[in-house]
PDB file of C-alpha atoms in Angstrom:
ATOM      1  CA  UNK J   1      10.258  28.353  -2.516  1.00  0.00           C
ATOM      2  CA  UNK J   2       8.898  24.895  -1.496  1.00  0.00           C
ATOM      3  CA  UNK J   3      11.488  22.161  -1.161  1.00  0.00           C
ATOM      4  CA  UNK J   4      10.633  18.582  -2.181  1.00  0.00           C
ATOM      5  CA  UNK J   5      12.698  15.398  -2.185  1.00  0.00           C
ATOM      6  CA  UNK J   6      11.817  13.006  -5.005  1.00  0.00           C
ATOM      7  CA  UNK J   7      12.715   9.390  -4.225  1.00  0.00           C
ATOM      8  CA  UNK J   8      12.930   7.218  -7.330  1.00  0.00           C
ATOM      9  CA  UNK J   9      12.488   3.449  -7.336  1.00  0.00           C
ATOM     10  CA  UNK J  10      11.836   2.609 -11.000  1.00  0.00           C
ATOM     11  CA  UNK J  11       8.500   1.464 -12.395  1.00  0.00           C
ATOM     12  CA  UNK J  12       6.682   2.409 -15.585  1.00  0.00           C
ATOM     13  CA  UNK J  13       7.156   6.095 -14.877  1.00  0.00           C
ATOM     14  CA  UNK J  14      10.925   5.541 -15.287  1.00  0.00           C
ATOM     15  CA  UNK J  15      10.687   3.107 -18.195  1.00  0.00           C
ATOM     16  CA  UNK J  16      11.404   3.215 -21.905  1.00  0.00           C
ATOM     17  CA  UNK J  17      10.408   0.682 -24.548  1.00  0.00           C
ATOM     18  CA  UNK J  18      13.067  -1.137 -26.540  1.00  0.00           C
ATOM     19  CA  UNK J  19      12.883  -2.202 -30.178  1.00  0.00           C
ATOM     20  CA  UNK J  20      10.698  -5.177 -29.269  1.00  0.00           C
ATOM     21  CA  UNK J  21       8.274  -3.013 -27.295  1.00  0.00           C
ATOM     22  CA  UNK J  22       9.483  -4.314 -23.925  1.00  0.00           C
ATOM     23  CA  UNK J  23       9.382  -1.720 -21.124  1.00  0.00           C
ATOM     24  CA  UNK J  24      12.278  -1.464 -18.685  1.00  0.00           C
ATOM     25  CA  UNK J  25      12.984   1.088 -15.902  1.00  0.00           C
ATOM     26  CA  UNK J  26      16.087   2.802 -17.299  1.00  0.00           C
ATOM     27  CA  UNK J  27      15.274   6.527 -16.999  1.00  0.00           C
ATOM     28  CA  UNK J  28      17.409   8.375 -14.446  1.00  0.00           C
ATOM     29  CA  UNK J  29      15.772  10.539 -11.835  1.00  0.00           C
ATOM     30  CA  UNK J  30      17.379  13.687 -13.189  1.00  0.00           C
ATOM     31  CA  UNK J  31      15.782  13.042 -16.583  1.00  0.00           C
ATOM     32  CA  UNK J  32      12.403  12.376 -15.022  1.00  0.00           C
ATOM     33  CA  UNK J  33      12.524  15.645 -13.131  1.00  0.00           C
ATOM     34  CA  UNK J  34      13.642  17.675 -16.121  1.00  0.00           C
ATOM     35  CA  UNK J  35      10.031  18.573 -16.897  1.00  0.00           C
ATOM     36  CA  UNK J  36       8.838  19.096 -13.322  1.00  0.00           C
ATOM     37  CA  UNK J  37       7.035  22.298 -12.540  1.00  0.00           C
ATOM     38  CA  UNK J  38       9.026  25.420 -11.759  1.00  0.00           C
ATOM     39  CA  UNK J  39       8.772  27.254  -8.479  1.00  0.00           C
ATOM     40  CA  UNK J  40       9.799  24.208  -6.434  1.00  0.00           C
ATOM     41  CA  UNK J  41      13.275  23.248  -5.301  1.00  0.00           C
ATOM     42  CA  UNK J  42      13.674  19.541  -6.027  1.00  0.00           C
ATOM     43  CA  UNK J  43      16.243  17.097  -4.704  1.00  0.00           C
ATOM     44  CA  UNK J  44      16.430  13.753  -6.509  1.00  0.00           C
ATOM     45  CA  UNK J  45      17.222  10.637  -4.481  1.00  0.00           C
ATOM     46  CA  UNK J  46      17.756   7.525  -6.609  1.00  0.00           C
ATOM     47  CA  UNK J  47      17.141   4.494  -4.386  1.00  0.00           C
ATOM     48  CA  UNK J  48      16.663   1.711  -6.940  1.00  0.00           C
ATOM     49  CA  UNK J  49      15.456   1.047 -10.459  1.00  0.00           C
ATOM     50  CA  UNK J  50      13.077  -1.887 -10.385  1.00  0.00           C
ATOM     51  CA  UNK J  51       9.857  -3.065 -11.894  1.00  0.00           C
ATOM     52  CA  UNK J  52       7.616  -2.939  -8.832  1.00  0.00           C
ATOM     53  CA  UNK J  53       6.389  -6.485  -9.461  1.00  0.00           C
ATOM     54  CA  UNK J  54       9.914  -7.506  -8.367  1.00  0.00           C
ATOM     55  CA  UNK J  55       9.696  -5.579  -5.085  1.00  0.00           C
ATOM     56  CA  UNK J  56      10.532  -7.500  -1.922  1.00  0.00           C
ATOM     57  CA  UNK J  57       9.954  -6.636   1.716  1.00  0.00           C
ATOM     58  CA  UNK J  58      13.628  -5.655   1.881  1.00  0.00           C
ATOM     59  CA  UNK J  59      13.084  -3.215  -1.007  1.00  0.00           C
ATOM     60  CA  UNK J  60      10.071  -1.715   0.739  1.00  0.00           C
ATOM     61  CA  UNK J  61      12.157  -1.291   3.890  1.00  0.00           C
ATOM     62  CA  UNK J  62      14.723   0.610   1.793  1.00  0.00           C
ATOM     63  CA  UNK J  63      12.057   2.946   0.437  1.00  0.00           C
ATOM     64  CA  UNK J  64      10.747   3.612   3.924  1.00  0.00           C
ATOM     65  CA  UNK J  65      14.293   4.284   5.187  1.00  0.00           C
ATOM     66  CA  UNK J  66      14.937   6.699   2.299  1.00  0.00           C
ATOM     67  CA  UNK J  67      11.738   8.630   3.058  1.00  0.00           C
ATOM     68  CA  UNK J  68      12.633   8.864   6.747  1.00  0.00           C
ATOM     69  CA  UNK J  69      16.149  10.007   5.914  1.00  0.00           C
ATOM     70  CA  UNK J  70      14.864  12.804   3.684  1.00  0.00           C
ATOM     71  CA  UNK J  71      12.410  13.973   6.330  1.00  0.00           C
ATOM     72  CA  UNK J  72      15.324  14.504   8.695  1.00  0.00           C
ATOM     73  CA  UNK J  73      15.887  17.738   6.749  1.00  0.00           C
ATOM     74  CA  UNK J  74      13.824  20.331   8.659  1.00  0.00           C
ATOM     75  CA  UNK J  75      13.665  22.595   5.609  1.00  0.00           C
ATOM     76  CA  UNK J  76      11.960  19.962   3.458  1.00  0.00           C
ATOM     77  CA  UNK J  77       8.251  20.436   2.719  1.00  0.00           C
ATOM     78  CA  UNK J  78       7.383  16.984   1.351  1.00  0.00           C
ATOM     79  CA  UNK J  79       8.649  13.733  -0.105  1.00  0.00           C
ATOM     80  CA  UNK J  80       7.423  12.373  -3.442  1.00  0.00           C
ATOM     81  CA  UNK J  81       8.079   8.709  -4.197  1.00  0.00           C
ATOM     82  CA  UNK J  82       8.099   7.493  -7.803  1.00  0.00           C
ATOM     83  CA  UNK J  83       7.051   3.854  -7.789  1.00  0.00           C
ATOM     84  CA  UNK J  84       5.682   1.181 -10.086  1.00  0.00           C
ATOM     85  CA  UNK J  85       1.921   0.774  -9.908  1.00  0.00           C
ATOM     86  CA  UNK J  86       1.868  -3.011  -9.395  1.00  0.00           C
ATOM     87  CA  UNK J  87       2.865  -2.809  -5.720  1.00  0.00           C
ATOM     88  CA  UNK J  88       2.543   0.904  -4.980  1.00  0.00           C
ATOM     89  CA  UNK J  89      -0.352   0.242  -2.613  1.00  0.00           C
ATOM     90  CA  UNK J  90       1.818  -2.019  -0.439  1.00  0.00           C
ATOM     91  CA  UNK J  91       4.884   0.213  -0.183  1.00  0.00           C
ATOM     92  CA  UNK J  92       2.814   3.357   0.367  1.00  0.00           C
ATOM     93  CA  UNK J  93       0.865   1.634   3.140  1.00  0.00           C
ATOM     94  CA  UNK J  94       4.033   0.395   4.837  1.00  0.00           C
ATOM     95  CA  UNK J  95       5.400   3.937   4.893  1.00  0.00           C
ATOM     96  CA  UNK J  96       2.058   5.228   6.179  1.00  0.00           C
ATOM     97  CA  UNK J  97       2.006   2.756   9.084  1.00  0.00           C
ATOM     98  CA  UNK J  98       5.255   4.256  10.400  1.00  0.00           C
ATOM     99  CA  UNK J  99       4.836   7.872   9.249  1.00  0.00           C
ATOM    100  CA  UNK J 100       5.068  10.183  12.262  1.00  0.00           C
ATOM    101  CA  UNK J 101       5.684  13.477  10.460  1.00  0.00           C
ATOM    102  CA  UNK J 102       3.027  16.047   9.501  1.00  0.00           C
ATOM    103  CA  UNK J 103       4.730  16.636   6.157  1.00  0.00           C
ATOM    104  CA  UNK J 104       3.093  14.726   3.290  1.00  0.00           C
ATOM    105  CA  UNK J 105       4.643  11.744   1.557  1.00  0.00           C
ATOM    106  CA  UNK J 106       3.095  11.362  -1.892  1.00  0.00           C
ATOM    107  CA  UNK J 107       3.476   8.274  -4.079  1.00  0.00           C
ATOM    108  CA  UNK J 108       2.926   8.404  -7.806  1.00  0.00           C
ATOM    109  CA  UNK J 109       3.789   6.515 -10.967  1.00  0.00           C
ATOM    110  CA  UNK J 110       2.461   6.040 -14.460  1.00  0.00           C
ATOM    111  CA  UNK J 111       0.473   3.658 -16.613  1.00  0.00           C
ATOM    112  CA  UNK J 112       2.356   4.647 -19.770  1.00  0.00           C
ATOM    113  CA  UNK J 113       6.119   4.681 -20.113  1.00  0.00           C
ATOM    114  CA  UNK J 114       8.131   7.877 -19.973  1.00  0.00           C
ATOM    115  CA  UNK J 115       8.754   7.770 -23.737  1.00  0.00           C
ATOM    116  CA  UNK J 116       5.131   7.059 -24.684  1.00  0.00           C
ATOM    117  CA  UNK J 117       3.750   9.870 -26.897  1.00  0.00           C
ATOM    118  CA  UNK J 118       0.788  10.246 -24.526  1.00  0.00           C
ATOM    119  CA  UNK J 119       2.559   9.380 -21.280  1.00  0.00           C
ATOM    120  CA  UNK J 120       0.886  10.231 -17.992  1.00  0.00           C
ATOM    121  CA  UNK J 121       4.266  10.347 -16.236  1.00  0.00           C
ATOM    122  CA  UNK J 122       4.795  14.103 -16.320  1.00  0.00           C
ATOM    123  CA  UNK J 123       1.236  14.961 -15.291  1.00  0.00           C
ATOM    124  CA  UNK J 124       1.239  12.549 -12.374  1.00  0.00           C
ATOM    125  CA  UNK J 125       4.640  13.802 -11.236  1.00  0.00           C
ATOM    126  CA  UNK J 126       3.480  17.422 -11.344  1.00  0.00           C
ATOM    127  CA  UNK J 127       0.291  16.510  -9.446  1.00  0.00           C
ATOM    128  CA  UNK J 128       2.283  14.663  -6.776  1.00  0.00           C
ATOM    129  CA  UNK J 129       4.589  17.643  -6.241  1.00  0.00           C
ATOM    130  CA  UNK J 130       1.574  19.954  -6.074  1.00  0.00           C
ATOM    131  CA  UNK J 131      -0.105  17.697  -3.497  1.00  0.00           C
ATOM    132  CA  UNK J 132       3.049  17.521  -1.426  1.00  0.00           C
ATOM    133  CA  UNK J 133       3.317  21.305  -1.269  1.00  0.00           C
ATOM    134  CA  UNK J 134      -0.392  21.949  -0.659  1.00  0.00           C
ATOM    135  CA  UNK J 135      -0.796  23.336   2.894  1.00  0.00           C
ATOM    136  CA  UNK J 136      -4.264  21.746   3.090  1.00  0.00           C
ATOM    137  CA  UNK J 137      -2.664  18.289   2.924  1.00  0.00           C
ATOM    138  CA  UNK J 138      -0.207  18.811   5.756  1.00  0.00           C
ATOM    139  CA  UNK J 139      -0.968  16.128   8.317  1.00  0.00           C
ATOM    140  CA  UNK J 140      -2.775  13.912   5.805  1.00  0.00           C
ATOM    141  CA  UNK J 141      -0.188  11.142   6.049  1.00  0.00           C
ATOM    142  CA  UNK J 142       0.906   9.130   3.045  1.00  0.00           C
ATOM    143  CA  UNK J 143      -1.003   9.747  -0.167  1.00  0.00           C
ATOM    144  CA  UNK J 144      -1.206   8.392  -3.709  1.00  0.00           C
ATOM    145  CA  UNK J 145      -1.595  11.049  -6.411  1.00  0.00           C
ATOM    146  CA  UNK J 146      -2.660   9.433  -9.649  1.00  0.00           C
ATOM    147  CA  UNK J 147      -4.879  10.148 -12.612  1.00  0.00           C
ATOM    148  CA  UNK J 148      -5.977  13.547 -11.367  1.00  0.00           C
ATOM    149  CA  UNK J 149      -7.070  12.303  -7.930  1.00  0.00           C
ATOM    150  CA  UNK J 150      -5.471  12.156  -4.507  1.00  0.00           C
ATOM    151  CA  UNK J 151      -6.032   9.007  -2.426  1.00  0.00           C
ATOM    152  CA  UNK J 152      -5.143   8.162   1.134  1.00  0.00           C
ATOM    153  CA  UNK J 153      -2.729   5.241   1.020  1.00  0.00           C
ATOM    154  CA  UNK J 154      -4.700   3.166   3.509  1.00  0.00           C
ATOM    155  CA  UNK J 155      -7.492   1.272   1.771  1.00  0.00           C
ATOM    156  CA  UNK J 156      -6.383   2.176  -1.743  1.00  0.00           C
ATOM    157  CA  UNK J 157      -5.541  -0.391  -4.404  1.00  0.00           C
ATOM    158  CA  UNK J 158      -4.840  -0.613  -8.107  1.00  0.00           C
ATOM    159  CA  UNK J 159      -8.169  -1.414  -9.747  1.00  0.00           C
ATOM    160  CA  UNK J 160      -7.479  -1.183 -13.483  1.00  0.00           C
ATOM    161  CA  UNK J 161      -4.561  -2.489 -15.529  1.00  0.00           C
ATOM    162  CA  UNK J 162      -4.665   0.186 -18.246  1.00  0.00           C
ATOM    163  CA  UNK J 163      -6.843   3.123 -17.180  1.00  0.00           C
ATOM    164  CA  UNK J 164      -4.988   6.337 -16.435  1.00  0.00           C
ATOM    165  CA  UNK J 165      -7.210   6.596 -13.341  1.00  0.00           C
ATOM    166  CA  UNK J 166      -5.973   3.264 -12.037  1.00  0.00           C
ATOM    167  CA  UNK J 167      -6.432   3.510  -8.269  1.00  0.00           C
ATOM    168  CA  UNK J 168      -9.570   3.217  -6.158  1.00  0.00           C
ATOM    169  CA  UNK J 169     -10.255   3.350  -2.447  1.00  0.00           C
ATOM    170  CA  UNK J 170     -12.573   1.110  -0.472  1.00  0.00           C
ATOM    171  CA  UNK J 171     -14.376   4.340   0.430  1.00  0.00           C
ATOM    172  CA  UNK J 172     -15.409   6.656  -2.433  1.00  0.00           C
ATOM    173  CA  UNK J 173     -15.069   9.690  -0.139  1.00  0.00           C
ATOM    174  CA  UNK J 174     -11.375   8.926   0.211  1.00  0.00           C
ATOM    175  CA  UNK J 175     -10.814   9.839  -3.445  1.00  0.00           C
ATOM    176  CA  UNK J 176     -10.955  13.514  -4.278  1.00  0.00           C
ATOM    177  CA  UNK J 177      -9.162  15.783  -6.752  1.00  0.00           C
ATOM    178  CA  UNK J 178      -9.045  18.434  -4.001  1.00  0.00           C
ATOM    179  CA  UNK J 179     -10.227  18.795  -0.469  1.00  0.00           C
ATOM    180  CA  UNK J 180      -9.407  17.740   3.059  1.00  0.00           C
ATOM    181  CA  UNK J 181      -7.948  14.246   3.311  1.00  0.00           C
ATOM    182  CA  UNK J 182      -6.986  14.601   6.957  1.00  0.00           C
ATOM    183  CA  UNK J 183      -8.862  11.957   8.921  1.00  0.00           C
ATOM    184  CA  UNK J 184      -8.234  11.120  12.535  1.00  0.00           C
ATOM    185  CA  UNK J 185      -4.867   9.375  12.163  1.00  0.00           C
ATOM    186  CA  UNK J 186      -3.697   6.528  14.346  1.00  0.00           C
ATOM    187  CA  UNK J 187      -0.403   6.733  16.161  1.00  0.00           C
ATOM    188  CA  UNK J 188       2.441   5.366  14.025  1.00  0.00           C
ATOM    189  CA  UNK J 189       3.755   1.885  14.619  1.00  0.00           C
ATOM    190  CA  UNK J 190       7.289   1.527  15.996  1.00  0.00           C
ATOM    191  CA  UNK J 191       9.666   0.866  13.139  1.00  0.00           C
ATOM    192  CA  UNK J 192      10.942  -2.673  12.675  1.00  0.00           C
ATOM    193  CA  UNK J 193      12.074  -3.903   9.243  1.00  0.00           C
ATOM    194  CA  UNK J 194       9.695  -6.441   7.714  1.00  0.00           C
ATOM    195  CA  UNK J 195      12.389  -8.149   5.620  1.00  0.00           C
ATOM    196  CA  UNK J 196      12.660 -11.718   6.883  1.00  0.00           C
ATOM    197  CA  UNK J 197       9.022 -11.841   7.997  1.00  0.00           C
ATOM    198  CA  UNK J 198       7.128 -14.296   5.841  1.00  0.00           C
ATOM    199  CA  UNK J 199       3.420 -13.699   5.322  1.00  0.00           C
ATOM    200  CA  UNK J 200       1.675 -15.504   2.459  1.00  0.00           C
ATOM    201  CA  UNK J 201      -1.627 -14.866   0.705  1.00  0.00           C
ATOM    202  CA  UNK J 202      -3.921 -17.829   0.055  1.00  0.00           C
ATOM    203  CA  UNK J 203      -6.911 -17.641  -2.274  1.00  0.00           C
ATOM    204  CA  UNK J 204     -10.328 -19.066  -1.466  1.00  0.00           C
ATOM    205  CA  UNK J 205     -12.311 -20.362  -4.435  1.00  0.00           C
ATOM    206  CA  UNK J 206     -15.003 -22.973  -5.100  1.00  0.00           C
ATOM    207  CA  UNK J 207     -13.636 -26.373  -4.149  1.00  0.00           C
ATOM    208  CA  UNK J 208     -10.428 -25.054  -2.553  1.00  0.00           C
ATOM    209  CA  UNK J 209      -8.692 -27.471  -0.205  1.00  0.00           C
ATOM    210  CA  UNK J 210      -5.934 -26.944   2.357  1.00  0.00           C
ATOM    211  CA  UNK J 211      -3.005 -27.674   0.039  1.00  0.00           C
ATOM    212  CA  UNK J 212      -1.958 -24.023  -0.313  1.00  0.00           C
ATOM    213  CA  UNK J 213      -2.159 -23.394   3.418  1.00  0.00           C
ATOM    214  CA  UNK J 214      -0.137 -26.496   4.261  1.00  0.00           C
ATOM    215  CA  UNK J 215       2.492 -25.569   1.662  1.00  0.00           C
ATOM    216  CA  UNK J 216       2.844 -22.075   3.122  1.00  0.00           C
ATOM    217  CA  UNK J 217       3.266 -23.460   6.612  1.00  0.00           C
ATOM    218  CA  UNK J 218       5.890 -25.916   5.372  1.00  0.00           C
ATOM    219  CA  UNK J 219       7.741 -22.986   3.765  1.00  0.00           C
ATOM    220  CA  UNK J 220       7.924 -21.185   7.111  1.00  0.00           C
ATOM    221  CA  UNK J 221       5.015 -18.739   6.946  1.00  0.00           C
ATOM    222  CA  UNK J 222       4.674 -16.723  10.148  1.00  0.00           C
ATOM    223  CA  UNK J 223       1.221 -15.506   9.173  1.00  0.00           C
ATOM    224  CA  UNK J 224      -1.352 -15.974   6.419  1.00  0.00           C
ATOM    225  CA  UNK J 225      -3.884 -13.788   4.642  1.00  0.00           C
ATOM    226  CA  UNK J 226      -6.933 -15.592   3.272  1.00  0.00           C
ATOM    227  CA  UNK J 227      -8.402 -13.806   0.253  1.00  0.00           C
ATOM    228  CA  UNK J 228     -11.941 -14.931   0.933  1.00  0.00           C
ATOM    229  CA  UNK J 229     -15.184 -15.039  -0.988  1.00  0.00           C
ATOM    230  CA  UNK J 230     -18.023 -12.584  -0.547  1.00  0.00           C
ATOM    231  CA  UNK J 231     -17.889 -10.787   2.780  1.00  0.00           C
ATOM    232  CA  UNK J 232     -15.091 -13.078   3.988  1.00  0.00           C
ATOM    233  CA  UNK J 233     -16.080 -16.705   3.522  1.00  0.00           C
ATOM    234  CA  UNK J 234     -14.464 -20.013   2.550  1.00  0.00           C
ATOM    235  CA  UNK J 235     -15.446 -23.683   3.048  1.00  0.00           C
ATOM    236  CA  UNK J 236     -15.166 -26.348   5.766  1.00  0.00           C
ATOM    237  CA  UNK J 237     -11.774 -27.634   4.571  1.00  0.00           C
ATOM    238  CA  UNK J 238     -10.272 -24.143   4.751  1.00  0.00           C
ATOM    239  CA  UNK J 239     -11.836 -23.512   8.154  1.00  0.00           C
ATOM    240  CA  UNK J 240     -10.229 -26.652   9.535  1.00  0.00           C
ATOM    241  CA  UNK J 241      -6.829 -25.622   8.127  1.00  0.00           C
ATOM    242  CA  UNK J 242      -7.241 -22.164   9.668  1.00  0.00           C
ATOM    243  CA  UNK J 243      -8.022 -23.780  13.024  1.00  0.00           C
ATOM    244  CA  UNK J 244      -4.798 -25.783  12.789  1.00  0.00           C
ATOM    245  CA  UNK J 245      -2.832 -22.603  11.988  1.00  0.00           C
ATOM    246  CA  UNK J 246      -4.182 -20.572  14.863  1.00  0.00           C
ATOM    247  CA  UNK J 247      -3.747 -23.482  17.266  1.00  0.00           C
ATOM    248  CA  UNK J 248      -0.074 -23.496  16.276  1.00  0.00           C
ATOM    249  CA  UNK J 249       0.249 -19.739  16.877  1.00  0.00           C
ATOM    250  CA  UNK J 250       0.148 -18.745  13.185  1.00  0.00           C
ATOM    251  CA  UNK J 251      -2.278 -15.821  12.755  1.00  0.00           C
ATOM    252  CA  UNK J 252      -4.667 -15.943   9.808  1.00  0.00           C
ATOM    253  CA  UNK J 253      -6.287 -12.762   8.516  1.00  0.00           C
ATOM    254  CA  UNK J 254      -9.413 -12.961   6.375  1.00  0.00           C
ATOM    255  CA  UNK J 255     -10.123 -10.398   3.680  1.00  0.00           C
ATOM    256  CA  UNK J 256     -12.165 -10.579   0.474  1.00  0.00           C
ATOM    257  CA  UNK J 257     -11.605 -10.652  -3.253  1.00  0.00           C
ATOM    258  CA  UNK J 258     -14.620  -8.329  -3.679  1.00  0.00           C
ATOM    259  CA  UNK J 259     -13.355  -4.840  -4.616  1.00  0.00           C
ATOM    260  CA  UNK J 260     -15.561  -2.729  -2.323  1.00  0.00           C
ATOM    261  CA  UNK J 261     -17.345  -3.027   0.984  1.00  0.00           C
ATOM    262  CA  UNK J 262     -16.315  -4.261   4.430  1.00  0.00           C
ATOM    263  CA  UNK J 263     -15.909  -7.873   5.467  1.00  0.00           C
ATOM    264  CA  UNK J 264     -18.493  -9.324   7.807  1.00  0.00           C
ATOM    265  CA  UNK J 265     -18.270 -12.530   9.835  1.00  0.00           C
ATOM    266  CA  UNK J 266     -21.976 -13.332   9.671  1.00  0.00           C
ATOM    267  CA  UNK J 267     -22.282 -16.577   7.703  1.00  0.00           C
ATOM    268  CA  UNK J 268     -22.183 -20.052   9.229  1.00  0.00           C
ATOM    269  CA  UNK J 269     -22.832 -23.327   7.489  1.00  0.00           C
ATOM    270  CA  UNK J 270     -19.363 -24.774   7.995  1.00  0.00           C
ATOM    271  CA  UNK J 271     -17.236 -22.399   5.958  1.00  0.00           C
ATOM    272  CA  UNK J 272     -18.578 -18.909   6.467  1.00  0.00           C
ATOM    273  CA  UNK J 273     -17.011 -15.941   8.172  1.00  0.00           C
ATOM    274  CA  UNK J 274     -18.571 -16.859  11.509  1.00  0.00           C
ATOM    275  CA  UNK J 275     -16.909 -20.256  11.300  1.00  0.00           C
ATOM    276  CA  UNK J 276     -13.557 -18.690  10.426  1.00  0.00           C
ATOM    277  CA  UNK J 277     -13.794 -16.437  13.485  1.00  0.00           C
ATOM    278  CA  UNK J 278     -14.617 -19.485  15.609  1.00  0.00           C
ATOM    279  CA  UNK J 279     -11.491 -21.125  14.181  1.00  0.00           C
ATOM    280  CA  UNK J 280      -9.412 -18.211  15.464  1.00  0.00           C
ATOM    281  CA  UNK J 281      -9.087 -16.084  12.328  1.00  0.00           C
ATOM    282  CA  UNK J 282      -8.877 -12.278  12.350  1.00  0.00           C
ATOM    283  CA  UNK J 283     -10.931 -10.179   9.948  1.00  0.00           C
ATOM    284  CA  UNK J 284      -9.513  -7.309   7.926  1.00  0.00           C
ATOM    285  CA  UNK J 285     -12.440  -4.919   7.947  1.00  0.00           C
ATOM    286  CA  UNK J 286     -11.458  -2.739   4.982  1.00  0.00           C
ATOM    287  CA  UNK J 287      -7.941  -3.593   3.826  1.00  0.00           C
ATOM    288  CA  UNK J 288      -7.686  -5.976   0.898  1.00  0.00           C
ATOM    289  CA  UNK J 289      -5.112  -8.762   0.676  1.00  0.00           C
ATOM    290  CA  UNK J 290      -2.043  -6.734  -0.361  1.00  0.00           C
ATOM    291  CA  UNK J 291      -2.277  -4.165   2.413  1.00  0.00           C
ATOM    292  CA  UNK J 292      -3.565  -6.686   4.958  1.00  0.00           C
ATOM    293  CA  UNK J 293      -0.367  -8.664   4.341  1.00  0.00           C
ATOM    294  CA  UNK J 294       1.765  -5.556   4.951  1.00  0.00           C
ATOM    295  CA  UNK J 295      -0.052  -4.766   8.187  1.00  0.00           C
ATOM    296  CA  UNK J 296       0.265  -8.332   9.471  1.00  0.00           C
ATOM    297  CA  UNK J 297       3.976  -8.408   8.604  1.00  0.00           C
ATOM    298  CA  UNK J 298       4.578  -5.076  10.350  1.00  0.00           C
ATOM    299  CA  UNK J 299       2.840  -6.297  13.495  1.00  0.00           C
ATOM    300  CA  UNK J 300       4.645  -9.638  13.485  1.00  0.00           C
ATOM    301  CA  UNK J 301       7.972  -7.817  13.115  1.00  0.00           C
ATOM    302  CA  UNK J 302       7.396  -5.939  16.383  1.00  0.00           C
ATOM    303  CA  UNK J 303       8.818  -8.046  19.236  1.00  0.00           C
ATOM    304  CA  UNK J 304       7.136  -5.832  21.839  1.00  0.00           C
ATOM    305  CA  UNK J 305       3.586  -6.114  20.494  1.00  0.00           C
ATOM    306  CA  UNK J 306       1.306  -7.606  23.149  1.00  0.00           C
ATOM    307  CA  UNK J 307      -2.101  -7.733  21.427  1.00  0.00           C
ATOM    308  CA  UNK J 308      -1.820  -8.443  17.704  1.00  0.00           C
ATOM    309  CA  UNK J 309      -5.549  -9.111  17.329  1.00  0.00           C
ATOM    310  CA  UNK J 310      -6.607  -5.753  18.757  1.00  0.00           C
ATOM    311  CA  UNK J 311      -3.955  -3.809  16.851  1.00  0.00           C
ATOM    312  CA  UNK J 312      -4.799  -5.455  13.561  1.00  0.00           C
ATOM    313  CA  UNK J 313      -8.499  -4.809  14.029  1.00  0.00           C
ATOM    314  CA  UNK J 314      -8.152  -1.082  14.636  1.00  0.00           C
ATOM    315  CA  UNK J 315      -5.636  -0.533  11.843  1.00  0.00           C
ATOM    316  CA  UNK J 316      -7.582  -2.476   9.225  1.00  0.00           C
ATOM    317  CA  UNK J 317     -10.488  -0.039   9.504  1.00  0.00           C
ATOM    318  CA  UNK J 318     -10.374   2.825   7.023  1.00  0.00           C
ATOM    319  CA  UNK J 319     -12.565   5.746   8.017  1.00  0.00           C
ATOM    320  CA  UNK J 320     -14.014   7.718   5.109  1.00  0.00           C
ATOM    321  CA  UNK J 321     -12.279  11.034   4.604  1.00  0.00           C
ATOM    322  CA  UNK J 322     -14.400  14.141   5.193  1.00  0.00           C
ATOM    323  CA  UNK J 323     -15.623  16.071   2.189  1.00  0.00           C
ATOM    324  CA  UNK J 324     -15.408  19.827   1.848  1.00  0.00           C
ATOM    325  CA  UNK J 325     -18.411  21.352   0.126  1.00  0.00           C
TER     326      UNK J 325
END
């Protein structure tokens, strides 16, 4: 009989609505698992009960530690993590960066509360357990099972606020109901907690000035992620602020607010991607702002890292998963 540890953290999947229709994560793990599929031995590990919009880096460290602790059991086949959808992409990616075990770790959650008459909680939970115990997914790393599809954590983000199929990858081939999701995986990063590492996200928009960047620096930011326009562009004022950051040893990563497609540092004109590169910025090839922030924080937290630029570049590239015909 397969053996799966289910780590609970709260989120919509563990929420009920009160008399005013307000959802709160109050459902215990044992109640959530009461309808899980038979034929699997399940161990429930309650770590926290939070709305994932309230997640901090310290909370994400706790989730990662809980997953690692469960995988110390050699008889365990997989770990399933129940998590709110708002920040699932960040926590799943953090775990994936440090995941050195061939056994799958599968994140899931729900768009509708546990007590909703048409809740997707039970289906997503069953799908996550099935994915975790599927021999074809051994070695696939950290996955997100949601809405009938299985996604690789890297490069996946929440793309719809209400759809039951809420998550999308930057590469369509990385999203499949079944099939081989085992790409060539990079070696895991050494584990260092990211709590205490401040990385802020700054938005680029028409007419943006350097006020946000200066405020982040004044607050003690150790790194910044610029959510750029188009393929990774901004304006001359932002470029100058980026130059000041990098000159002071504060790395700036450029990504894009566009949902799909890679960034490209090809535009000049004073504020384009080429100008940002000239100012010392790094480009996140495929990761969008949320996961780019996690990667930058993980690299900054490693005191032994010697080439942040090179490491960020190779880990921000998400290779399409192979399809099986």
